[in-house]
Amino acid sequence: MQITMIGSGYVGLVSGTCLADFGHQVICVDNDETKINGLLEGRMPIYEPGLADLVLTNIRAGRLSFTTDLASAVKGADAVFIAVGTPARRGDGLTDLTYVFAAAREIAAAIEGFTVVVTKSTVPVGTGDEVERIIREVNPTADFTVVSNPEFLREGAAIADFKKPDRIVVGLEDERAREVMLEIYRPLYLNQFPMQFTSRRTSELIKYANNAFLAMKITFANEMADLCEAVGANVLEVARGIGLDNRIGPKFLQAGPGYGGSCFPKDTLALVKTAQDYDSPVRLIETTIAVNEVRKRGMARKVMAAVGGEMRGKTIAILGLTFKPNTDDMREAPSISIIQALQDAGCIVRAYDPEGMESSRTSISNVHYARDAYDCAVGADALVIVTEWDAFRALNFERLKTVMNKPLLIDLRNVYRPEEAQRHGFTHVGVGIASR
Ligand code: UGA
């Protein structure tokens, strides 16, 4: 198959590279020349484990290439994927579809022969209809059909998620697209990964419903954590207890400082707006958003309560800035609200993150960046784990104790059992773990 991927950001780059690895001929397009030149030289625009090697292997095998020339990449392609950004629009929070529609226009002008145009970007219900309308308007004689094929990749695990998906969802309105999509995902289909064919609108909604449900599940765990602290229970045990029920399942029940990232916050908001527009509100999701928003800053109050007394001049060491480990992504990271609230209270903030320090500079300021966890802890009145990077899973507590002002660990990801830290003379404050 000849596949063109429009947009070489996170989704486009990972999807394009994995499809090339399946044996297809893939051209990734982006209008950012620096990005394309970097990729051609093997420089990744994002941090994603395993991606650089896979890109290089497929370039060398002659299956993967990069260009800024959209028109020539679209000509003769069997399928053209739209994987451009869909940020939240400033002001109303609705999805900004400018890039999607611009891509549709450019694709329309370049189409040759029967082409399946596949929307991979996360787009609100009805966007496929609009993409179809635009292409037909620009090029009335074009032979094409528009398909929805949402992505379910997690940052940090994107390659594994693409190659071993729980399912592949394909929304189509023209049966000719079914064969093309089956061919594209042939290696997965042959390996019995479920492929769900449905209507385009249903497929578009599945993506939002999926993320909204997961965001709600995390938020449920977070509220249970607060309740556990209040009633003297342990949220890890509650999560295990309910997660063992097959109907609930154990994943996405880890209580923490609130969800962040580029997907859950944006997609939940977009779903709420769509639902309101159709006069069919999704109140559970409205509440999820509200609870999560309050929670992030609330974590700073938790830190302050543990430290106690006057906060002005206290030093707080933050371990982990990114919204989750194995990424350099700072979008909607709980660390931003936590640090801001601590600074508002007059605290001095030191921070360390294995990958996110550079990208954090636009969202946080007046922070002393440390070389590693131990350097971060120097003079600290509390050490706060905000993101559960592996590098923080086996900290040397004795060494930490010698550099800290007070041996206080606030573990917002429950990385350590309280006893482990207490054994070394630390006070341990977790999430949803009532102190004895
Ligand atoms: C999420 C979905 O998991 C992917 O399936 C989806 O494709 C992607 O959004 C998207 O729409 O593009 P991602 O945002 O990369 O992926 O990250 P997650 O691993 O889902 O984590 C999101 C947030 O939830 C993080 O802040 C994480 O720390 C938090 N989280 C996750 C918890 O607090 N507890 C959990 O149990 C799980």
Short mmCIF file of C-alpha atoms and ligand atoms in Angstrom, two decimals:
data_model
loop_
_atom_site.label_atom_id
_atom_site.label_comp_id
_atom_site.label_asym_id
_atom_site.label_seq_id
_atom_site.Cartn_x
_atom_site.Cartn_y
_atom_site.Cartn_z
CA MET A 1 0.00 0.00 0.00
CA GLN A 2 1.09 3.54 -0.74
CA ILE A 3 0.26 5.57 2.35
CA THR A 4 0.59 9.30 2.95
CA MET A 5 0.54 10.67 6.48
CA ILE A 6 -0.29 14.36 6.72
CA GLY A 7 1.18 15.76 9.95
CA SER A 8 4.40 14.41 11.43
CA GLY A 9 3.60 15.22 15.03
CA TYR A 10 3.11 12.65 17.72
CA VAL A 11 0.30 10.64 16.15
CA GLY A 12 1.40 10.97 12.53
CA LEU A 13 5.00 10.11 13.16
CA VAL A 14 4.29 7.06 15.31
CA SER A 15 1.50 5.78 13.04
CA GLY A 16 3.44 6.43 9.83
CA THR A 17 6.56 4.73 11.14
CA CYS A 18 4.68 1.69 12.41
CA LEU A 19 2.77 1.34 9.12
CA ALA A 20 6.11 1.46 7.26
CA ASP A 21 7.34 -1.21 9.65
CA PHE A 22 4.35 -3.34 8.57
CA GLY A 23 5.82 -3.20 5.04
CA HIS A 24 3.84 -0.34 3.49
CA GLN A 25 5.38 2.54 1.56
CA VAL A 26 4.83 5.58 3.75
CA ILE A 27 5.48 9.26 3.13
CA CYS A 28 5.11 11.55 6.14
CA VAL A 29 4.31 15.15 5.33
CA ASP A 30 4.70 18.24 7.48
CA ASN A 31 4.80 21.92 6.64
CA ASP A 32 7.51 22.50 9.25
CA GLU A 33 10.71 22.31 7.21
CA THR A 34 13.01 22.19 10.25
CA LYS A 35 11.09 19.20 11.58
CA ILE A 36 11.26 17.35 8.25
CA ASN A 37 14.98 18.08 7.81
CA GLY A 38 15.62 16.90 11.36
CA LEU A 39 13.69 13.67 10.74
CA LEU A 40 15.61 13.00 7.55
CA GLU A 41 18.76 13.21 9.65
CA GLY A 42 17.28 10.96 12.34
CA ARG A 43 16.44 13.72 14.85
CA MET A 44 13.09 13.12 16.58
CA PRO A 45 10.87 16.14 17.28
CA ILE A 46 9.44 14.34 20.34
CA TYR A 47 10.69 11.94 22.98
CA GLU A 48 9.13 8.52 22.56
CA PRO A 49 10.93 5.33 23.57
CA GLY A 50 12.00 3.20 20.58
CA LEU A 51 10.81 5.66 17.96
CA ALA A 52 14.19 6.95 16.72
CA ASP A 53 15.44 3.42 16.00
CA LEU A 54 12.25 2.43 14.22
CA VAL A 55 12.31 5.57 12.07
CA LEU A 56 15.92 4.94 11.08
CA THR A 57 15.35 1.26 10.29
CA ASN A 58 12.46 2.08 8.00
CA ILE A 59 14.20 4.97 6.26
CA ARG A 60 17.12 2.64 5.56
CA ALA A 61 14.78 -0.07 4.28
CA GLY A 62 13.38 2.48 1.83
CA ARG A 63 9.84 2.24 3.20
CA LEU A 64 9.64 5.56 5.05
CA SER A 65 10.32 9.05 3.76
CA PHE A 66 9.56 12.63 4.78
CA THR A 67 8.62 15.67 2.77
CA THR A 68 7.08 19.12 2.95
CA ASP A 69 5.53 18.69 -0.49
CA LEU A 70 1.97 17.56 0.27
CA ALA A 71 0.70 17.53 -3.31
CA SER A 72 3.33 15.16 -4.66
CA ALA A 73 2.97 12.89 -1.61
CA VAL A 74 -0.81 12.62 -2.09
CA LYS A 75 -0.72 11.86 -5.82
CA GLY A 76 -1.18 8.14 -6.39
CA ALA A 77 -1.56 7.25 -2.68
CA ASP A 78 -4.02 4.47 -1.80
CA ALA A 79 -4.74 6.11 1.54
CA VAL A 80 -4.07 9.57 2.89
CA PHE A 81 -4.17 9.89 6.68
CA ILE A 82 -4.93 13.23 8.29
CA ALA A 83 -2.96 13.33 11.54
CA VAL A 84 -2.61 17.06 12.10
CA GLY A 85 -3.09 18.80 15.44
CA THR A 86 -6.57 19.55 16.80
CA PRO A 87 -5.86 21.91 19.70
CA ALA A 88 -8.57 23.31 21.93
CA ARG A 89 -9.74 26.64 20.56
CA ARG A 90 -8.88 29.63 22.69
CA GLY A 91 -11.92 31.08 24.41
CA ASP A 92 -14.61 28.43 24.00
CA GLY A 93 -12.55 25.23 24.36
CA LEU A 94 -14.10 23.73 21.23
CA THR A 95 -11.82 21.72 18.97
CA ASP A 96 -9.89 23.87 16.51
CA LEU A 97 -10.29 22.14 13.15
CA THR A 98 -8.40 24.71 11.08
CA TYR A 99 -5.53 22.34 10.31
CA VAL A 100 -7.80 19.41 9.49
CA PHE A 101 -9.85 21.44 7.02
CA ALA A 102 -6.74 23.03 5.49
CA ALA A 103 -5.29 19.54 4.97
CA ALA A 104 -8.58 18.41 3.37
CA ARG A 105 -8.40 21.30 0.89
CA GLU A 106 -4.82 20.52 -0.08
CA ILE A 107 -5.52 16.80 -0.36
CA ALA A 108 -8.54 17.50 -2.58
CA ALA A 109 -6.46 19.43 -5.06
CA ALA A 110 -3.89 16.63 -5.37
CA ILE A 111 -6.00 13.44 -5.37
CA GLU A 112 -5.50 11.01 -8.28
CA GLY A 113 -7.51 7.80 -8.66
CA PHE A 114 -9.58 6.21 -5.89
CA THR A 115 -8.20 7.45 -2.56
CA VAL A 116 -9.28 6.68 0.98
CA VAL A 117 -8.91 9.77 3.14
CA VAL A 118 -8.54 8.64 6.75
CA THR A 119 -9.03 10.96 9.70
CA LYS A 120 -6.71 9.92 12.52
CA SER A 121 -6.70 13.21 14.36
CA THR A 122 -9.18 13.30 17.22
CA VAL A 123 -12.13 15.15 15.75
CA PRO A 124 -15.67 15.87 16.95
CA VAL A 125 -18.62 13.95 15.59
CA GLY A 126 -19.54 15.13 12.11
CA THR A 127 -16.03 16.24 11.10
CA GLY A 128 -15.76 13.40 8.56
CA ASP A 129 -18.90 14.74 6.85
CA GLU A 130 -17.33 18.19 6.65
CA VAL A 131 -14.01 16.84 5.32
CA GLU A 132 -15.98 15.01 2.63
CA ARG A 133 -17.90 18.16 1.76
CA ILE A 134 -14.70 20.23 1.48
CA ILE A 135 -12.94 17.73 -0.77
CA ARG A 136 -15.99 17.49 -3.03
CA GLU A 137 -16.27 21.27 -3.17
CA VAL A 138 -12.60 21.76 -4.11
CA ASN A 139 -12.46 18.83 -6.52
CA PRO A 140 -15.95 17.76 -7.67
CA THR A 141 -14.66 14.90 -9.83
CA ALA A 142 -12.35 13.34 -7.21
CA ASP A 143 -12.89 9.63 -6.55
CA PHE A 144 -12.52 9.31 -2.77
CA THR A 145 -14.15 8.34 0.47
CA VAL A 146 -13.58 9.62 4.00
CA VAL A 147 -12.97 7.16 6.85
CA SER A 148 -12.62 7.69 10.59
CA ASN A 149 -9.84 5.69 12.26
CA PRO A 150 -9.13 7.10 15.73
CA GLU A 151 -5.87 6.44 17.52
CA PHE A 152 -5.60 5.05 21.02
CA LEU A 153 -1.86 5.52 21.57
CA ARG A 154 -0.48 6.41 24.96
CA GLU A 155 2.55 8.65 25.07
CA GLY A 156 5.53 6.67 26.26
CA ALA A 157 4.02 3.39 25.07
CA ALA A 158 2.87 4.48 21.64
CA ILE A 159 4.74 1.94 19.52
CA ALA A 160 3.55 -1.00 21.58
CA ASP A 161 0.02 0.42 21.55
CA PHE A 162 0.10 0.70 17.76
CA LYS A 163 1.50 -2.77 17.20
CA LYS A 164 -0.55 -4.54 19.86
CA PRO A 165 -3.81 -2.60 19.97
CA ASP A 166 -6.82 -3.61 22.05
CA ARG A 167 -8.80 -2.96 18.88
CA ILE A 168 -8.78 -0.97 15.66
CA VAL A 169 -11.86 1.15 15.06
CA VAL A 170 -12.82 2.04 11.50
CA GLY A 171 -15.83 4.20 10.67
CA LEU A 172 -16.82 4.17 7.02
CA GLU A 173 -19.68 5.09 4.74
CA ASP A 174 -18.39 3.47 1.53
CA GLU A 175 -17.74 -0.28 1.41
CA ARG A 176 -14.77 0.20 -0.95
CA ALA A 177 -12.81 1.58 2.02
CA ARG A 178 -13.18 -1.65 3.99
CA GLU A 179 -10.76 -3.55 1.77
CA VAL A 180 -8.17 -0.78 1.83
CA MET A 181 -8.33 -0.51 5.63
CA LEU A 182 -8.13 -4.29 6.01
CA GLU A 183 -5.04 -4.30 3.81
CA ILE A 184 -3.42 -1.47 5.77
CA TYR A 185 -3.94 -3.26 9.09
CA ARG A 186 -3.38 -6.72 7.61
CA PRO A 187 -0.58 -7.78 9.99
CA LEU A 188 -2.75 -6.91 12.99
CA TYR A 189 -5.90 -8.34 11.51
CA LEU A 190 -4.11 -11.64 10.72
CA ASN A 191 -2.87 -11.75 14.31
CA GLN A 192 -6.48 -11.60 15.50
CA PHE A 193 -6.44 -8.08 16.90
CA PRO A 194 -10.12 -7.06 16.85
CA MET A 195 -11.11 -4.74 14.05
CA GLN A 196 -14.41 -2.96 14.56
CA PHE A 197 -16.13 -1.58 11.48
CA THR A 198 -18.85 0.92 12.18
CA SER A 199 -20.33 4.15 10.86
CA ARG A 200 -18.14 7.23 10.64
CA ARG A 201 -20.01 9.21 13.29
CA THR A 202 -20.01 6.29 15.71
CA SER A 203 -16.28 5.86 15.25
CA GLU A 204 -15.68 9.55 15.93
CA LEU A 205 -17.71 9.31 19.13
CA ILE A 206 -15.96 6.11 20.28
CA LYS A 207 -12.70 8.03 20.57
CA TYR A 208 -14.20 10.70 22.85
CA ALA A 209 -16.25 8.24 24.87
CA ASN A 210 -13.12 6.17 25.41
CA ASN A 211 -10.98 9.00 26.75
CA ALA A 212 -13.83 10.45 28.77
CA PHE A 213 -14.49 7.10 30.42
CA LEU A 214 -10.82 6.69 31.35
CA ALA A 215 -10.65 10.23 32.72
CA MET A 216 -13.78 9.49 34.76
CA LYS A 217 -12.30 6.23 36.05
CA ILE A 218 -9.13 7.99 37.25
CA THR A 219 -11.22 10.72 38.84
CA PHE A 220 -13.30 8.11 40.62
CA ALA A 221 -10.11 6.62 42.06
CA ASN A 222 -8.96 10.09 43.09
CA GLU A 223 -12.18 10.82 44.94
CA MET A 224 -12.04 7.41 46.61
CA ALA A 225 -8.50 8.32 47.70
CA ASP A 226 -9.76 11.42 49.46
CA LEU A 227 -12.50 9.38 51.09
CA CYS A 228 -9.96 6.77 52.18
CA GLU A 229 -7.93 9.44 53.93
CA ALA A 230 -11.06 10.69 55.66
CA VAL A 231 -12.36 7.33 56.84
CA GLY A 232 -9.04 5.65 57.57
CA ALA A 233 -8.82 3.28 54.60
CA ASN A 234 -6.27 2.52 51.87
CA VAL A 235 -7.02 3.39 48.24
CA LEU A 236 -4.47 0.91 46.88
CA GLU A 237 -6.46 -1.86 48.50
CA VAL A 238 -9.78 -0.39 47.41
CA ALA A 239 -8.50 -0.17 43.81
CA ARG A 240 -7.28 -3.75 43.98
CA GLY A 241 -10.52 -4.92 45.52
CA ILE A 242 -12.75 -3.37 42.89
CA GLY A 243 -10.27 -3.88 40.02
CA LEU A 244 -10.42 -7.64 40.51
CA ASP A 245 -14.05 -7.48 39.48
CA ASN A 246 -13.80 -8.27 35.77
CA ARG A 247 -16.57 -5.81 35.03
CA ILE A 248 -14.42 -2.98 36.40
CA GLY A 249 -10.84 -4.07 35.65
CA PRO A 250 -7.65 -2.96 37.41
CA LYS A 251 -6.31 -0.36 34.99
CA PHE A 252 -6.60 3.41 35.34
CA LEU A 253 -7.52 3.17 39.00
CA GLN A 254 -4.27 4.63 40.30
CA ALA A 255 -5.03 7.62 42.46
CA GLY A 256 -2.70 10.55 41.98
CA PRO A 257 -2.47 14.31 41.56
CA GLY A 258 -5.07 14.40 38.76
CA TYR A 259 -4.84 13.53 35.08
CA GLY A 260 -3.04 15.80 32.62
CA GLY A 261 -1.65 15.59 29.11
CA SER A 262 -2.76 16.68 25.71
CA CYS A 263 -5.69 14.27 25.44
CA PHE A 264 -7.90 13.77 28.49
CA PRO A 265 -8.27 17.47 29.40
CA LYS A 266 -8.93 18.53 25.81
CA ASP A 267 -11.12 15.61 24.79
CA THR A 268 -13.34 15.65 27.87
CA LEU A 269 -13.95 19.36 27.33
CA ALA A 270 -14.73 18.84 23.65
CA LEU A 271 -17.17 16.02 24.46
CA VAL A 272 -18.97 18.22 26.98
CA LYS A 273 -19.28 21.01 24.40
CA THR A 274 -20.55 18.66 21.69
CA ALA A 275 -23.06 17.13 24.08
CA GLN A 276 -24.29 20.58 25.09
CA ASP A 277 -24.62 21.61 21.44
CA TYR A 278 -26.81 18.57 20.79
CA ASP A 279 -28.79 19.29 23.96
CA SER A 280 -27.73 15.99 25.46
CA PRO A 281 -25.42 16.94 28.34
CA VAL A 282 -22.89 14.47 29.75
CA ARG A 283 -22.96 15.52 33.40
CA LEU A 284 -20.64 12.80 34.63
CA ILE A 285 -17.92 14.20 32.39
CA GLU A 286 -18.70 17.80 33.32
CA THR A 287 -18.14 16.82 36.95
CA THR A 288 -15.01 14.84 36.10
CA ILE A 289 -13.46 17.95 34.56
CA ALA A 290 -14.38 20.12 37.53
CA VAL A 291 -13.09 17.63 40.10
CA ASN A 292 -9.80 17.13 38.26
CA GLU A 293 -9.19 20.85 37.89
CA VAL A 294 -9.60 21.54 41.58
CA ARG A 295 -7.50 18.52 42.49
CA LYS A 296 -4.24 19.68 40.91
CA ARG A 297 -3.95 22.83 43.00
CA GLY A 298 -5.38 20.93 45.94
CA MET A 299 -2.24 18.78 45.90
CA ALA A 300 -0.21 21.87 46.81
CA ARG A 301 -2.45 22.31 49.88
CA LYS A 302 -1.69 18.71 50.77
CA VAL A 303 2.03 19.47 50.61
CA MET A 304 1.62 22.60 52.72
CA ALA A 305 -0.44 20.78 55.32
CA ALA A 306 2.27 18.12 55.62
CA VAL A 307 5.06 20.67 55.93
CA GLY A 308 3.05 22.73 58.41
CA GLY A 309 3.58 26.24 59.75
CA GLU A 310 4.63 29.27 57.76
CA MET A 311 5.38 28.38 54.15
CA ARG A 312 7.26 31.53 53.18
CA GLY A 313 10.89 30.65 52.60
CA LYS A 314 10.35 26.88 52.85
CA THR A 315 12.13 24.81 50.18
CA ILE A 316 10.09 22.20 48.33
CA ALA A 317 11.78 19.66 46.06
CA ILE A 318 9.65 18.43 43.17
CA LEU A 319 10.52 15.13 41.51
CA GLY A 320 8.86 14.80 38.10
CA LEU A 321 7.36 17.62 36.06
CA THR A 322 5.86 15.95 33.00
CA PHE A 323 2.21 14.85 33.07
CA LYS A 324 3.38 11.24 33.22
CA PRO A 325 6.68 9.35 32.86
CA ASN A 326 8.50 8.55 29.61
CA THR A 327 7.55 11.73 27.86
CA ASP A 328 8.80 15.30 27.80
CA ASP A 329 5.22 16.55 27.47
CA MET A 330 4.24 19.24 29.98
CA ARG A 331 0.75 19.93 28.67
CA GLU A 332 -1.75 20.26 31.54
CA ALA A 333 0.78 18.60 33.86
CA PRO A 334 -0.37 18.70 37.51
CA SER A 335 3.15 19.92 38.40
CA ILE A 336 2.33 23.31 36.86
CA SER A 337 -0.59 24.07 39.21
CA ILE A 338 1.20 22.54 42.18
CA ILE A 339 4.36 24.61 41.69
CA GLN A 340 2.36 27.77 41.04
CA ALA A 341 0.38 27.33 44.26
CA LEU A 342 3.54 26.63 46.28
CA GLN A 343 5.21 29.71 44.86
CA ASP A 344 2.10 31.77 45.58
CA ALA A 345 2.50 30.72 49.21
CA GLY A 346 6.12 31.93 49.21
CA CYS A 347 7.92 28.58 48.83
CA ILE A 348 11.24 28.15 47.06
CA VAL A 349 10.85 25.38 44.48
CA ARG A 350 13.60 23.05 43.30
CA ALA A 351 12.75 20.53 40.59
CA TYR A 352 14.15 17.63 38.65
CA ASP A 353 12.71 15.68 35.73
CA PRO A 354 14.61 13.21 33.52
CA GLU A 355 13.17 14.56 30.25
CA GLY A 356 10.83 17.46 30.91
CA MET A 357 13.01 20.25 32.25
CA GLU A 358 13.59 21.93 28.92
CA SER A 359 9.94 21.80 27.86
CA SER A 360 8.81 22.94 31.32
CA ARG A 361 10.48 26.33 30.94
CA THR A 362 7.49 27.81 29.14
CA SER A 363 4.95 26.72 31.76
CA ILE A 364 6.82 27.23 35.03
CA SER A 365 9.27 29.88 36.17
CA ASN A 366 11.52 30.81 39.11
CA VAL A 367 12.31 27.16 39.69
CA HIS A 368 15.78 25.94 40.51
CA TYR A 369 16.46 23.02 38.14
CA ALA A 370 18.51 20.24 39.71
CA ARG A 371 20.92 17.68 38.21
CA ASP A 372 19.22 14.65 39.74
CA ALA A 373 16.91 13.62 42.58
CA TYR A 374 19.59 14.07 45.25
CA ASP A 375 20.65 17.49 44.04
CA CYS A 376 16.97 18.40 43.96
CA ALA A 377 16.52 17.41 47.61
CA VAL A 378 19.29 19.70 48.91
CA GLY A 379 17.95 21.85 51.76
CA ALA A 380 14.38 20.72 51.14
CA ASP A 381 11.67 20.77 53.79
CA ALA A 382 9.76 18.21 51.72
CA LEU A 383 10.43 15.97 48.75
CA VAL A 384 7.37 15.61 46.52
CA ILE A 385 7.05 12.88 43.89
CA VAL A 386 4.71 14.31 41.27
CA THR A 387 5.54 12.02 38.33
CA GLU A 388 6.44 8.35 38.81
CA TRP A 389 9.58 8.11 36.63
CA ASP A 390 11.45 4.82 37.09
CA ALA A 391 14.46 6.85 38.26
CA PHE A 392 12.49 7.70 41.42
CA ARG A 393 11.47 4.14 42.27
CA ALA A 394 14.60 3.14 44.17
CA LEU A 395 15.72 6.32 45.89
CA ASN A 396 18.46 6.05 48.49
CA PHE A 397 16.64 7.41 51.54
CA GLU A 398 19.77 7.56 53.69
CA ARG A 399 21.48 9.75 51.11
CA LEU A 400 18.39 11.94 50.79
CA LYS A 401 18.20 12.37 54.54
CA THR A 402 21.73 13.76 54.72
CA VAL A 403 20.96 16.57 52.25
CA MET A 404 17.38 17.45 53.22
CA ASN A 405 16.33 19.93 55.84
CA LYS A 406 13.58 17.57 57.05
CA PRO A 407 12.96 13.91 56.11
CA LEU A 408 9.48 14.34 54.66
CA LEU A 409 8.32 12.46 51.54
CA ILE A 410 5.06 13.42 49.88
CA ASP A 411 4.42 10.65 47.44
CA LEU A 412 1.64 11.80 45.10
CA ARG A 413 1.91 8.60 43.02
CA ASN A 414 2.14 6.09 45.87
CA VAL A 415 5.47 4.83 44.57
CA TYR A 416 6.59 3.80 48.07
CA ARG A 417 4.88 1.92 50.86
CA PRO A 418 4.78 4.14 53.95
CA GLU A 419 6.81 1.55 55.93
CA GLU A 420 9.67 1.70 53.40
CA ALA A 421 10.19 5.41 53.91
CA GLN A 422 9.44 5.27 57.64
CA ARG A 423 12.14 2.64 58.12
CA HIS A 424 14.67 5.27 57.13
CA GLY A 425 13.21 7.89 59.44
CA PHE A 426 11.06 9.61 56.81
CA THR A 427 7.55 10.85 57.34
CA HIS A 428 5.57 9.46 54.39
CA VAL A 429 2.44 11.11 53.03
CA GLY A 430 0.79 9.21 50.19
CA VAL A 431 -2.47 9.65 48.31
CA GLY A 432 -5.46 7.89 49.77
CA ILE A 433 -3.45 6.15 52.46
CA ALA A 434 -4.72 7.07 55.90
CA SER A 435 -1.90 7.70 58.38
CA ARG A 436 -1.94 5.28 61.28
C1 UGA B 1 -4.49 8.87 26.57
C2 UGA B 1 -5.12 7.49 26.39
O1 UGA B 1 -4.67 6.60 27.42
C3 UGA B 1 -4.77 6.91 25.01
O2 UGA B 1 -5.48 5.70 24.82
C4 UGA B 1 -5.21 7.92 23.93
O3 UGA B 1 -4.87 7.46 22.64
C5 UGA B 1 -4.52 9.24 24.18
O4 UGA B 1 -4.87 9.72 25.48
C6 UGA B 1 -5.00 10.20 23.11
O5 UGA B 1 -6.18 10.52 23.06
O6 UGA B 1 -4.19 10.56 22.23
P1 UGA B 1 -2.04 9.72 27.27
O7 UGA B 1 -2.66 11.09 27.39
O8 UGA B 1 -0.77 9.57 26.53
O9 UGA B 1 -3.08 8.70 26.58
O10 UGA B 1 -1.73 9.22 28.74
P2 UGA B 1 -2.36 8.21 29.80
O11 UGA B 1 -1.38 7.14 30.05
O12 UGA B 1 -3.72 7.83 29.45
O13 UGA B 1 -2.37 9.15 31.10
C7 UGA B 1 -3.15 10.33 31.14
C8 UGA B 1 -3.10 10.96 32.50
O14 UGA B 1 -3.81 10.16 33.45
C9 UGA B 1 -1.69 11.12 33.08
O15 UGA B 1 -1.59 12.37 33.70
C10 UGA B 1 -1.58 9.99 34.08
O16 UGA B 1 -0.67 10.25 35.11
C11 UGA B 1 -3.00 9.93 34.59
N1 UGA B 1 -3.36 8.61 35.16
C12 UGA B 1 -3.44 7.51 34.38
C13 UGA B 1 -3.64 8.52 36.51
O17 UGA B 1 -3.57 9.51 37.27
N2 UGA B 1 -4.01 7.30 37.03
C14 UGA B 1 -4.10 6.19 36.27
O18 UGA B 1 -4.46 5.12 36.81
C15 UGA B 1 -3.82 6.30 34.91
#
